[in-house]
PDB file of C-alpha atoms in Angstrom:
ATOM      1  CA  MET A   1     -35.351  12.287  99.857  1.00 56.00           C
ATOM      2  CA  ASP A   2     -35.941  12.975  96.161  1.00 52.00           C
ATOM      3  CA  ARG A   3     -36.109  10.478  93.355  1.00 46.00           C
ATOM      4  CA  ARG A   4     -32.445  10.773  92.612  1.00 52.00           C
ATOM      5  CA  ASP A   5     -31.312   9.925  96.087  1.00 58.00           C
ATOM      6  CA  PHE A   6     -33.875   7.214  96.429  1.00 49.00           C
ATOM      7  CA  LEU A   7     -32.531   5.437  93.324  1.00 47.00           C
ATOM      8  CA  LYS A   8     -28.916   5.851  94.566  1.00 53.00           C
ATOM      9  CA  LYS A   9     -29.615   4.437  98.036  1.00 56.00           C
ATOM     10  CA  SER A  10     -31.906   1.585  96.696  1.00 53.00           C
ATOM     11  CA  VAL A  11     -29.413   0.350  94.114  1.00 51.00           C
ATOM     12  CA  SER A  12     -26.343   0.671  96.327  1.00 52.00           C
ATOM     13  CA  ALA A  13     -28.106  -1.108  99.240  1.00 53.00           C
ATOM     14  CA  SER A  14     -29.119  -3.942  96.926  1.00 48.00           C
ATOM     15  CA  VAL A  15     -25.463  -4.836  96.124  1.00 48.00           C
ATOM     16  CA  GLY A  16     -23.508  -3.334  98.957  1.00 49.00           C
ATOM     17  CA  THR A  17     -20.805  -1.712  96.796  1.00 49.00           C
ATOM     18  CA  ALA A  18     -20.535  -0.235  93.308  1.00 49.00           C
ATOM     19  CA  ALA A  19     -17.947  -2.848  92.263  1.00 53.00           C
ATOM     20  CA  GLY A  20     -20.780  -5.477  92.260  1.00 55.00           C
ATOM     21  CA  LEU A  21     -23.154  -3.564  90.082  1.00 56.00           C
ATOM     22  CA  SER A  22     -24.673  -5.263  87.021  1.00 55.00           C
ATOM     23  CA  ILE A  23     -25.155  -3.311  83.777  1.00 52.00           C
ATOM     24  CA  GLU A  24     -28.697  -2.677  84.618  1.00 52.00           C
ATOM     25  CA  GLU A  25     -27.846  -1.300  88.062  1.00 53.00           C
ATOM     26  CA  LYS A  26     -25.107   1.081  86.666  1.00 57.00           C
ATOM     27  CA  VAL A  27     -27.621   2.409  84.201  1.00 53.00           C
ATOM     28  CA  LEU A  28     -29.983   3.083  87.064  1.00 52.00           C
ATOM     29  CA  LEU A  29     -27.344   4.971  88.854  1.00 55.00           C
ATOM     30  CA  ALA A  30     -26.416   6.837  85.760  1.00 56.00           C
ATOM     31  CA  TYR A  31     -29.927   8.067  85.322  1.00 49.00           C
ATOM     32  CA  ALA A  32     -30.105   9.069  88.951  1.00 51.00           C
ATOM     33  CA  ASP A  33     -27.009  11.257  88.597  1.00 54.00           C
ATOM     34  CA  ASP A  34     -28.333  12.720  85.324  1.00 54.00           C
ATOM     35  CA  PRO A  35     -31.829  11.854  84.163  1.00 47.00           C
ATOM     36  CA  ALA A  36     -31.032  13.087  80.710  1.00 48.00           C
ATOM     37  CA  LYS A  37     -28.011  10.689  80.355  1.00 49.00           C
ATOM     38  CA  LYS A  38     -28.561   7.781  77.949  1.00 50.00           C
ATOM     39  CA  PRO A  39     -26.652   4.543  77.453  1.00 50.00           C
ATOM     40  CA  ALA A  40     -23.858   4.814  74.981  1.00 49.00           C
ATOM     41  CA  THR A  41     -25.131   4.185  71.458  1.00 55.00           C
ATOM     42  CA  ALA A  42     -22.069   2.246  70.263  1.00 56.00           C
ATOM     43  CA  PRO A  43     -18.263   2.380  70.770  1.00 52.00           C
ATOM     44  CA  ALA A  44     -16.369   3.816  67.962  1.00 51.00           C
ATOM     45  CA  GLY A  45     -14.306   1.638  65.559  1.00 64.00           C
ATOM     46  CA  ASP A  46     -14.701  -1.918  64.486  1.00 84.00           C
ATOM     47  CA  PRO A  47     -17.153  -4.282  66.139  1.00 90.00           C
ATOM     48  CA  LYS A  48     -15.819  -6.418  68.967  1.00 94.00           C
ATOM     49  CA  PRO A  49     -14.995 -10.027  67.796  1.00 95.00           C
ATOM     50  CA  PHE A  50     -17.763 -12.404  68.595  1.00 97.00           C
ATOM     51  CA  PRO A  51     -18.330 -16.169  67.709  1.00 96.00           C
ATOM     52  CA  LYS A  52     -20.274 -16.833  64.466  1.00 97.00           C
ATOM     53  CA  GLY A  53     -21.367 -19.764  62.603  1.00 96.00           C
ATOM     54  CA  LYS A  54     -22.767 -20.365  59.142  1.00 95.00           C
ATOM     55  CA  ILE A  55     -26.325 -21.426  58.436  1.00 96.00           C
ATOM     56  CA  GLY A  56     -26.402 -22.128  54.668  1.00 94.00           C
ATOM     57  CA  ASP A  57     -24.064 -19.532  53.212  1.00 93.00           C
ATOM     58  CA  VAL A  58     -25.073 -16.879  55.783  1.00 96.00           C
ATOM     59  CA  GLU A  59     -22.667 -16.017  58.565  1.00 97.00           C
ATOM     60  CA  ILE A  60     -24.606 -15.412  61.804  1.00 98.00           C
ATOM     61  CA  SER A  61     -23.602 -14.428  65.338  1.00 98.00           C
ATOM     62  CA  ARG A  62     -24.078 -17.211  67.918  1.00 98.00           C
ATOM     63  CA  VAL A  63     -26.303 -14.826  69.864  1.00 98.00           C
ATOM     64  CA  ILE A  64     -29.114 -13.428  67.729  1.00 98.00           C
ATOM     65  CA  CYS A  65     -31.211 -10.365  68.819  1.00 98.00           C
ATOM     66  CA  GLY A  66     -34.886 -11.226  69.405  1.00 95.00           C
ATOM     67  CA  GLY A  67     -37.667  -9.161  67.752  1.00 93.00           C
ATOM     68  CA  ASN A  68     -39.486  -8.027  70.956  1.00 89.00           C
ATOM     69  CA  LEU A  69     -37.986  -4.506  70.497  1.00 91.00           C
ATOM     70  CA  ILE A  70     -40.100  -3.948  67.309  1.00 92.00           C
ATOM     71  CA  SER A  71     -43.004  -6.389  67.755  1.00 89.00           C
ATOM     72  CA  GLY A  72     -43.541  -5.607  71.558  1.00 81.00           C
ATOM     73  CA  TYR A  73     -44.342  -9.141  72.245  1.00 78.00           C
ATOM     74  CA  ALA A  74     -43.043  -9.982  75.763  1.00 77.00           C
ATOM     75  CA  HIS A  75     -44.044 -13.052  77.718  1.00 73.00           C
ATOM     76  CA  SER A  76     -44.732 -11.761  81.214  1.00 72.00           C
ATOM     77  CA  ARG A  77     -46.974 -14.359  82.827  1.00 68.00           C
ATOM     78  CA  ASP A  78     -49.938 -12.454  84.380  1.00 70.00           C
ATOM     79  CA  LEU A  79     -48.449  -9.036  84.020  1.00 76.00           C
ATOM     80  CA  THR A  80     -50.763  -7.729  81.248  1.00 79.00           C
ATOM     81  CA  TYR A  81     -48.935  -4.339  80.717  1.00 85.00           C
ATOM     82  CA  VAL A  82     -45.452  -5.487  79.919  1.00 83.00           C
ATOM     83  CA  SER A  83     -45.864  -5.629  76.158  1.00 84.00           C
ATOM     84  CA  SER A  84     -47.223  -2.048  76.174  1.00 88.00           C
ATOM     85  CA  VAL A  85     -44.183  -0.996  78.296  1.00 89.00           C
ATOM     86  CA  VAL A  86     -41.854  -2.623  75.703  1.00 89.00           C
ATOM     87  CA  LYS A  87     -43.584  -0.836  72.868  1.00 89.00           C
ATOM     88  CA  HIS A  88     -43.370   2.591  74.657  1.00 91.00           C
ATOM     89  CA  TYR A  89     -39.707   2.132  75.608  1.00 93.00           C
ATOM     90  CA  PHE A  90     -38.546   1.039  72.131  1.00 94.00           C
ATOM     91  CA  THR A  91     -39.186   4.141  70.073  1.00 95.00           C
ATOM     92  CA  GLU A  92     -37.689   4.074  66.574  1.00 95.00           C
ATOM     93  CA  GLU A  93     -34.615   5.870  67.767  1.00 96.00           C
ATOM     94  CA  LYS A  94     -34.170   3.454  70.631  1.00 96.00           C
ATOM     95  CA  ILE A  95     -34.530   0.502  68.128  1.00 97.00           C
ATOM     96  CA  PHE A  96     -31.731   2.049  65.901  1.00 97.00           C
ATOM     97  CA  GLU A  97     -29.574   2.592  69.022  1.00 97.00           C
ATOM     98  CA  THR A  98     -30.196  -1.040  70.146  1.00 97.00           C
ATOM     99  CA  PHE A  99     -29.222  -2.366  66.734  1.00 97.00           C
ATOM    100  CA  ARG A 100     -25.952  -0.177  66.750  1.00 97.00           C
ATOM    101  CA  ILE A 101     -25.066  -1.584  70.290  1.00 97.00           C
ATOM    102  CA  CYS A 102     -25.694  -5.132  68.917  1.00 97.00           C
ATOM    103  CA  GLU A 103     -23.416  -4.518  65.937  1.00 97.00           C
ATOM    104  CA  ALA A 104     -20.685  -2.877  68.056  1.00 97.00           C
ATOM    105  CA  ASN A 105     -20.669  -6.049  70.212  1.00 97.00           C
ATOM    106  CA  GLY A 106     -20.430  -8.357  67.278  1.00 97.00           C
ATOM    107  CA  ILE A 107     -24.123  -9.467  67.119  1.00 98.00           C
ATOM    108  CA  ASN A 108     -24.941  -9.163  63.476  1.00 97.00           C
ATOM    109  CA  THR A 109     -28.441 -10.727  63.101  1.00 98.00           C
ATOM    110  CA  ALA A 110     -31.884 -10.132  64.481  1.00 98.00           C
ATOM    111  CA  MET A 111     -34.940 -12.359  64.145  1.00 98.00           C
ATOM    112  CA  LEU A 112     -37.924 -10.165  63.414  1.00 97.00           C
ATOM    113  CA  LYS A 113     -41.652 -10.554  62.827  1.00 96.00           C
ATOM    114  CA  LEU A 114     -42.639  -9.739  59.225  1.00 96.00           C
ATOM    115  CA  ASP A 115     -44.827  -6.761  59.419  1.00 95.00           C
ATOM    116  CA  SER A 116     -45.009  -3.127  58.338  1.00 96.00           C
ATOM    117  CA  ASP A 117     -43.137  -1.790  61.236  1.00 95.00           C
ATOM    118  CA  THR A 118     -40.252  -4.169  60.698  1.00 96.00           C
ATOM    119  CA  LEU A 119     -40.041  -3.255  56.980  1.00 97.00           C
ATOM    120  CA  ARG A 120     -40.155   0.423  57.683  1.00 97.00           C
ATOM    121  CA  ILE A 121     -37.553   0.288  60.466  1.00 97.00           C
ATOM    122  CA  THR A 122     -35.034  -2.097  58.811  1.00 97.00           C
ATOM    123  CA  LYS A 123     -35.080  -0.012  55.699  1.00 97.00           C
ATOM    124  CA  ALA A 124     -34.503   3.185  57.627  1.00 97.00           C
ATOM    125  CA  TYR A 125     -31.751   1.649  59.659  1.00 97.00           C
ATOM    126  CA  TRP A 126     -29.885   0.519  56.586  1.00 97.00           C
ATOM    127  CA  HIS A 127     -30.338   3.470  54.274  1.00 96.00           C
ATOM    128  CA  GLU A 128     -30.645   6.388  56.646  1.00 95.00           C
ATOM    129  CA  HIS A 129     -28.549   5.284  59.640  1.00 95.00           C
ATOM    130  CA  GLY A 130     -25.837   3.292  57.881  1.00 94.00           C
ATOM    131  CA  GLY A 131     -26.600   0.140  59.807  1.00 96.00           C
ATOM    132  CA  ASN A 132     -25.760  -3.332  58.597  1.00 96.00           C
ATOM    133  CA  ILE A 133     -27.540  -5.757  60.899  1.00 97.00           C
ATOM    134  CA  GLN A 134     -29.231  -8.595  58.925  1.00 97.00           C
ATOM    135  CA  TRP A 135     -32.615 -10.065  59.659  1.00 98.00           C
ATOM    136  CA  ILE A 136     -34.276 -13.375  59.506  1.00 98.00           C
ATOM    137  CA  ALA A 137     -38.098 -12.981  58.978  1.00 98.00           C
ATOM    138  CA  GLN A 138     -40.541 -14.678  61.249  1.00 96.00           C
ATOM    139  CA  ILE A 139     -43.824 -15.339  59.329  1.00 95.00           C
ATOM    140  CA  VAL A 140     -47.024 -15.984  61.269  1.00 90.00           C
ATOM    141  CA  ASN A 141     -50.000 -16.329  58.845  1.00 87.00           C
ATOM    142  CA  PRO A 142     -50.584 -19.861  57.622  1.00 82.00           C
ATOM    143  CA  GLU A 143     -53.085 -18.496  55.063  1.00 85.00           C
ATOM    144  CA  ASN A 144     -50.492 -16.374  53.410  1.00 90.00           C
ATOM    145  CA  LEU A 145     -47.191 -18.326  53.668  1.00 88.00           C
ATOM    146  CA  LEU A 146     -45.804 -18.171  50.223  1.00 90.00           C
ATOM    147  CA  GLN A 147     -46.761 -14.446  49.758  1.00 95.00           C
ATOM    148  CA  ASP A 148     -45.045 -13.630  53.066  1.00 96.00           C
ATOM    149  CA  VAL A 149     -41.893 -15.501  52.067  1.00 96.00           C
ATOM    150  CA  ASN A 150     -41.626 -13.411  48.975  1.00 96.00           C
ATOM    151  CA  LEU A 151     -42.375 -10.111  50.760  1.00 97.00           C
ATOM    152  CA  ALA A 152     -39.673 -10.771  53.364  1.00 97.00           C
ATOM    153  CA  LEU A 153     -36.995 -11.791  50.848  1.00 97.00           C
ATOM    154  CA  ASP A 154     -37.927  -8.839  48.555  1.00 97.00           C
ATOM    155  CA  ASN A 155     -37.208  -6.475  51.581  1.00 97.00           C
ATOM    156  CA  GLY A 156     -33.805  -7.864  52.370  1.00 97.00           C
ATOM    157  CA  ALA A 157     -34.309 -10.736  54.779  1.00 98.00           C
ATOM    158  CA  VAL A 158     -31.496 -13.227  54.609  1.00 98.00           C
ATOM    159  CA  GLY A 159     -33.849 -16.067  55.740  1.00 98.00           C
ATOM    160  CA  VAL A 160     -37.402 -16.906  56.742  1.00 98.00           C
ATOM    161  CA  PHE A 161     -38.831 -19.290  59.389  1.00 97.00           C
ATOM    162  CA  THR A 162     -42.386 -20.347  60.340  1.00 94.00           C
ATOM    163  CA  THR A 163     -43.213 -19.110  63.904  1.00 92.00           C
ATOM    164  CA  GLY A 164     -43.247 -21.589  66.810  1.00 93.00           C
ATOM    165  CA  GLN A 165     -47.029 -21.273  67.256  1.00 91.00           C
ATOM    166  CA  MET A 166     -47.568 -21.945  63.494  1.00 93.00           C
ATOM    167  CA  GLY A 167     -45.311 -24.902  63.472  1.00 94.00           C
ATOM    168  CA  ASP A 168     -47.185 -26.478  66.427  1.00 94.00           C
ATOM    169  CA  ALA A 169     -50.636 -25.826  64.900  1.00 94.00           C
ATOM    170  CA  LEU A 170     -49.765 -27.100  61.400  1.00 95.00           C
ATOM    171  CA  VAL A 171     -48.419 -30.293  62.698  1.00 96.00           C
ATOM    172  CA  ALA A 172     -51.398 -30.820  65.008  1.00 96.00           C
ATOM    173  CA  GLN A 173     -53.586 -30.247  62.029  1.00 95.00           C
ATOM    174  CA  GLY A 174     -51.684 -32.690  59.844  1.00 96.00           C
ATOM    175  CA  ARG A 175     -50.526 -29.932  57.501  1.00 95.00           C
ATOM    176  CA  VAL A 176     -46.826 -30.701  57.445  1.00 96.00           C
ATOM    177  CA  ASP A 177     -47.056 -30.158  53.659  1.00 95.00           C
ATOM    178  CA  LEU A 178     -47.349 -26.472  54.226  1.00 95.00           C
ATOM    179  CA  ILE A 179     -44.150 -26.296  56.317  1.00 96.00           C
ATOM    180  CA  ALA A 180     -42.453 -28.314  53.509  1.00 96.00           C
ATOM    181  CA  LYS A 181     -43.710 -25.916  50.849  1.00 94.00           C
ATOM    182  CA  THR A 182     -42.469 -22.883  52.783  1.00 95.00           C
ATOM    183  CA  VAL A 183     -39.002 -24.418  53.253  1.00 96.00           C
ATOM    184  CA  GLU A 184     -38.795 -25.311  49.584  1.00 96.00           C
ATOM    185  CA  THR A 185     -39.861 -21.774  48.530  1.00 95.00           C
ATOM    186  CA  VAL A 186     -37.340 -20.069  50.709  1.00 96.00           C
ATOM    187  CA  LYS A 187     -34.384 -22.323  49.748  1.00 96.00           C
ATOM    188  CA  ALA A 188     -35.234 -22.095  46.064  1.00 96.00           C
ATOM    189  CA  GLN A 189     -34.645 -18.349  46.369  1.00 95.00           C
ATOM    190  CA  GLY A 190     -31.183 -18.914  47.899  1.00 95.00           C
ATOM    191  CA  ALA A 191     -32.162 -17.808  51.363  1.00 97.00           C
ATOM    192  CA  VAL A 192     -32.046 -19.627  54.784  1.00 97.00           C
ATOM    193  CA  ALA A 193     -35.022 -21.552  55.704  1.00 97.00           C
ATOM    194  CA  GLY A 194     -36.070 -22.463  59.231  1.00 97.00           C
ATOM    195  CA  VAL A 195     -38.818 -24.272  61.250  1.00 97.00           C
ATOM    196  CA  SER A 196     -39.674 -23.072  64.746  1.00 97.00           C
ATOM    197  CA  CYS A 197     -41.654 -24.888  67.367  1.00 96.00           C
ATOM    198  CA  HIS A 198     -42.452 -25.290  71.107  1.00 94.00           C
ATOM    199  CA  ASN A 199     -43.575 -28.919  70.633  1.00 94.00           C
ATOM    200  CA  LEU A 200     -40.947 -31.548  69.851  1.00 96.00           C
ATOM    201  CA  GLU A 201     -43.427 -33.401  67.635  1.00 97.00           C
ATOM    202  CA  VAL A 202     -42.957 -30.564  64.950  1.00 97.00           C
ATOM    203  CA  ILE A 203     -39.259 -31.616  64.523  1.00 98.00           C
ATOM    204  CA  VAL A 204     -40.094 -35.292  64.622  1.00 98.00           C
ATOM    205  CA  ALA A 205     -42.833 -34.844  61.974  1.00 98.00           C
ATOM    206  CA  CYS A 206     -40.507 -32.747  59.705  1.00 98.00           C
ATOM    207  CA  GLU A 207     -37.665 -35.337  59.914  1.00 97.00           C
ATOM    208  CA  LYS A 208     -40.164 -38.122  59.200  1.00 97.00           C
ATOM    209  CA  ALA A 209     -41.554 -36.337  56.203  1.00 97.00           C
ATOM    210  CA  GLY A 210     -37.925 -35.634  54.854  1.00 97.00           C
ATOM    211  CA  ILE A 211     -38.159 -31.864  55.072  1.00 97.00           C
ATOM    212  CA  LYS A 212     -34.759 -30.278  55.031  1.00 96.00           C
ATOM    213  CA  PRO A 213     -34.698 -26.879  56.649  1.00 97.00           C
ATOM    214  CA  ASP A 214     -31.430 -25.168  57.204  1.00 97.00           C
ATOM    215  CA  PHE A 215     -32.139 -24.876  60.869  1.00 98.00           C
ATOM    216  CA  TYR A 216     -34.621 -25.712  63.664  1.00 98.00           C
ATOM    217  CA  MET A 217     -35.661 -23.211  66.230  1.00 98.00           C
ATOM    218  CA  LYS A 218     -36.821 -24.837  69.542  1.00 97.00           C
ATOM    219  CA  THR A 219     -37.609 -23.441  73.043  1.00 95.00           C
ATOM    220  CA  PHE A 220     -35.183 -24.616  75.621  1.00 95.00           C
ATOM    221  CA  HIS A 221     -34.475 -23.950  79.202  1.00 94.00           C
ATOM    222  CA  HIS A 222     -34.287 -25.795  82.581  1.00 92.00           C
ATOM    223  CA  HIS A 223     -37.021 -25.649  85.268  1.00 89.00           C
ATOM    224  CA  ASN A 224     -34.878 -24.498  88.189  1.00 88.00           C
ATOM    225  CA  TYR A 225     -36.930 -21.360  88.938  1.00 84.00           C
ATOM    226  CA  TRP A 226     -39.775 -20.908  91.396  1.00 77.00           C
ATOM    227  CA  SER A 227     -42.526 -20.103  88.914  1.00 77.00           C
ATOM    228  CA  ALA A 228     -41.832 -23.295  86.885  1.00 80.00           C
ATOM    229  CA  GLY A 229     -44.273 -25.129  89.114  1.00 66.00           C
ATOM    230  CA  PRO A 230     -46.722 -26.435  90.075  1.00 59.00           C
ATOM    231  CA  LYS A 231     -48.517 -27.371  86.922  1.00 56.00           C
ATOM    232  CA  GLU A 232     -50.968 -24.483  87.148  1.00 56.00           C
ATOM    233  CA  ARG A 233     -48.196 -21.984  86.400  1.00 51.00           C
ATOM    234  CA  ASN A 234     -49.765 -19.297  84.265  1.00 52.00           C
ATOM    235  CA  ASP A 235     -47.629 -19.559  81.145  1.00 60.00           C
ATOM    236  CA  SER A 236     -44.400 -19.503  82.952  1.00 65.00           C
ATOM    237  CA  VAL A 237     -42.832 -22.665  81.199  1.00 73.00           C
ATOM    238  CA  PHE A 238     -41.897 -22.558  77.576  1.00 86.00           C
ATOM    239  CA  ASP A 239     -40.082 -25.910  77.254  1.00 86.00           C
ATOM    240  CA  GLU A 240     -42.127 -28.586  79.063  1.00 86.00           C
ATOM    241  CA  SER A 241     -39.585 -31.388  78.654  1.00 92.00           C
ATOM    242  CA  PRO A 242     -36.000 -29.927  78.371  1.00 94.00           C
ATOM    243  CA  ASP A 243     -34.535 -33.422  78.908  1.00 96.00           C
ATOM    244  CA  LYS A 244     -36.439 -34.758  75.941  1.00 96.00           C
ATOM    245  CA  THR A 245     -35.314 -31.731  73.848  1.00 97.00           C
ATOM    246  CA  ILE A 246     -31.738 -32.602  74.695  1.00 97.00           C
ATOM    247  CA  GLU A 247     -32.100 -36.196  73.642  1.00 97.00           C
ATOM    248  CA  LEU A 248     -33.959 -35.430  70.445  1.00 97.00           C
ATOM    249  CA  MET A 249     -31.571 -32.701  69.286  1.00 97.00           C
ATOM    250  CA  LYS A 250     -28.611 -35.074  69.730  1.00 97.00           C
ATOM    251  CA  THR A 251     -30.146 -37.015  66.802  1.00 97.00           C
ATOM    252  CA  ILE A 252     -30.619 -33.988  64.623  1.00 97.00           C
ATOM    253  CA  ASP A 253     -27.711 -33.024  62.321  1.00 95.00           C
ATOM    254  CA  LYS A 254     -28.817 -29.501  61.540  1.00 96.00           C
ATOM    255  CA  PRO A 255     -28.247 -26.167  63.332  1.00 98.00           C
ATOM    256  CA  TRP A 256     -30.354 -25.559  66.341  1.00 98.00           C
ATOM    257  CA  VAL A 257     -31.393 -21.981  67.382  1.00 98.00           C
ATOM    258  CA  ALA A 258     -32.600 -22.157  70.973  1.00 98.00           C
ATOM    259  CA  PHE A 259     -35.108 -19.464  72.121  1.00 96.00           C
ATOM    260  CA  LYS A 260     -36.952 -18.668  75.479  1.00 93.00           C
ATOM    261  CA  ILE A 261     -33.717 -19.763  77.093  1.00 95.00           C
ATOM    262  CA  LEU A 262     -34.126 -17.210  79.951  1.00 93.00           C
ATOM    263  CA  ALA A 263     -37.778 -18.277  80.564  1.00 89.00           C
ATOM    264  CA  ALA A 264     -38.984 -14.649  80.159  1.00 85.00           C
ATOM    265  CA  GLY A 265     -36.367 -13.241  82.623  1.00 87.00           C
ATOM    266  CA  ALA A 266     -36.698 -15.935  85.303  1.00 88.00           C
ATOM    267  CA  ILE A 267     -33.278 -17.351  84.494  1.00 93.00           C
ATOM    268  CA  SER A 268     -30.103 -15.334  84.535  1.00 95.00           C
ATOM    269  CA  PRO A 269     -28.114 -14.853  81.300  1.00 96.00           C
ATOM    270  CA  ALA A 270     -25.063 -16.713  82.745  1.00 97.00           C
ATOM    271  CA  ASP A 271     -27.260 -19.634  83.715  1.00 97.00           C
ATOM    272  CA  GLY A 272     -29.439 -19.759  80.683  1.00 97.00           C
ATOM    273  CA  PHE A 273     -26.653 -19.370  78.124  1.00 98.00           C
ATOM    274  CA  ASP A 274     -24.645 -22.008  79.845  1.00 98.00           C
ATOM    275  CA  TYR A 275     -27.483 -24.523  79.952  1.00 98.00           C
ATOM    276  CA  ALA A 276     -28.359 -23.884  76.340  1.00 98.00           C
ATOM    277  CA  VAL A 277     -24.830 -24.074  74.838  1.00 98.00           C
ATOM    278  CA  LYS A 278     -23.594 -26.910  77.003  1.00 98.00           C
ATOM    279  CA  ASN A 279     -26.642 -29.047  75.876  1.00 98.00           C
ATOM    280  CA  GLY A 280     -26.277 -28.557  72.209  1.00 97.00           C
ATOM    281  CA  ALA A 281     -27.733 -25.215  71.001  1.00 98.00           C
ATOM    282  CA  ASP A 282     -25.681 -23.804  68.122  1.00 98.00           C
ATOM    283  CA  PHE A 283     -27.257 -20.333  68.378  1.00 98.00           C
ATOM    284  CA  VAL A 284     -29.449 -18.569  70.984  1.00 98.00           C
ATOM    285  CA  CYS A 285     -32.029 -15.890  70.127  1.00 97.00           C
ATOM    286  CA  VAL A 286     -32.601 -13.570  73.050  1.00 96.00           C
ATOM    287  CA  GLY A 287     -34.738 -10.443  73.544  1.00 94.00           C
ATOM    288  CA  MET A 288     -32.512  -7.712  75.089  1.00 95.00           C
ATOM    289  CA  PHE A 289     -32.876  -4.088  76.170  1.00 94.00           C
ATOM    290  CA  ASP A 290     -30.104  -1.836  74.979  1.00 96.00           C
ATOM    291  CA  PHE A 291     -28.437  -1.699  78.434  1.00 96.00           C
ATOM    292  CA  GLN A 292     -28.227  -5.497  78.624  1.00 96.00           C
ATOM    293  CA  ILE A 293     -26.440  -6.227  75.362  1.00 97.00           C
ATOM    294  CA  GLU A 294     -22.855  -5.593  76.316  1.00 97.00           C
ATOM    295  CA  GLU A 295     -23.018  -7.745  79.385  1.00 97.00           C
ATOM    296  CA  ASP A 296     -25.073 -10.455  77.615  1.00 97.00           C
ATOM    297  CA  ALA A 297     -22.604 -10.579  74.772  1.00 98.00           C
ATOM    298  CA  ALA A 298     -19.493 -10.846  77.067  1.00 97.00           C
ATOM    299  CA  ILE A 299     -21.146 -13.657  79.040  1.00 98.00           C
ATOM    300  CA  ALA A 300     -22.297 -15.574  75.991  1.00 98.00           C
ATOM    301  CA  LYS A 301     -18.861 -15.289  74.365  1.00 97.00           C
ATOM    302  CA  GLY A 302     -17.141 -16.778  77.427  1.00 97.00           C
ATOM    303  CA  ILE A 303     -19.630 -19.666  77.514  1.00 98.00           C
ATOM    304  CA  ILE A 304     -19.325 -20.446  73.842  1.00 97.00           C
ATOM    305  CA  GLU A 305     -15.568 -20.600  74.135  1.00 96.00           C
ATOM    306  CA  LYS A 306     -15.852 -22.962  77.167  1.00 96.00           C
ATOM    307  CA  TYR A 307     -17.932 -25.446  75.206  1.00 96.00           C
ATOM    308  CA  LYS A 308     -15.963 -25.698  71.930  1.00 91.00           C
ATOM    309  CA  ASP A 309     -15.952 -29.375  72.748  1.00 91.00           C
ATOM    310  CA  ARG A 310     -19.259 -30.815  73.863  1.00 94.00           C
ATOM    311  CA  SER A 311     -21.334 -34.016  73.424  1.00 93.00           C
ATOM    312  CA  ARG A 312     -23.583 -32.670  70.692  1.00 96.00           C
ATOM    313  CA  PRO A 313     -21.308 -31.556  67.661  1.00 95.00           C
ATOM    314  CA  TRP A 314     -21.535 -27.982  66.427  1.00 95.00           C
ATOM    315  CA  TYR A 315     -23.677 -28.141  63.330  1.00 93.00           C
ATOM    316  CA  ALA A 316     -22.731 -24.732  62.048  1.00 87.00           C
ATOM    317  CA  LYS A 317     -19.058 -24.075  61.138  1.00 73.00           C
ATOM    318  CA  VAL A 318     -17.333 -22.444  64.042  1.00 61.00           C
ATOM    319  CA  SER A 319     -15.385 -19.259  63.433  1.00 56.00           C
TER     320      SER A 319
END
């Protein structure tokens, strides 16, 4: 049995019939039939309609493309090679293709780490490939906050947010003033300002200090997957207390971007999107491979429409 036959038999056996194939499985079969075949870059014509909301004056798709495809960061528990695999998979052409598929499916925004790769790739995508995807910059260096804000905005970012690790660390160090200064600097330039965190104390501290970001970005997912416990779980949990997150965010009258909603692939998109949106997230930021986008967008659209009325109000205008 050659590789092509093996792939066909393995994928077909796993689902019983082609009618039940996921997007990923269909891609595997396509490669098996023709190893040179690639996923479609983007359908012709206008983008598919997709729910959007406004943060500040910026209209943003309710699903936001994560920055893994450029940065290569991929939480993978104890699998040390996964980030390297991601970097090797996402060549510049594959990144452009992924952005095109996002746009074709109505996803108009990506959250990307501020670095030289991002600046080079976004510039090429806009000016050489005719793309329009907008980006919100993730800044990571507490020693260079204000310079990084200016660099991001000078290079076309529509907004800036402090990364989750930075938010956690600055609050733990009692340096909420640096978060405040960053938010003020971004908003003074007419851009969208965000604060990201893993620890709920970051949001509590910002609210107590009277900081007024345009959005908060907070990890959020349930624990109904096998690697969520016991406590010695090797970096497999990204929101330690989802029930506490739900209760706190009910008291916050600002847009909430939820991230890590699939717990690094341990939770299915249908399950993770439903849990996040039902419990109050206004937007979700998700790392996606090109062959996952169409299916993820369709799932998310149905779930967003399902929860137009929910217990936590939508804090970004629904369109």
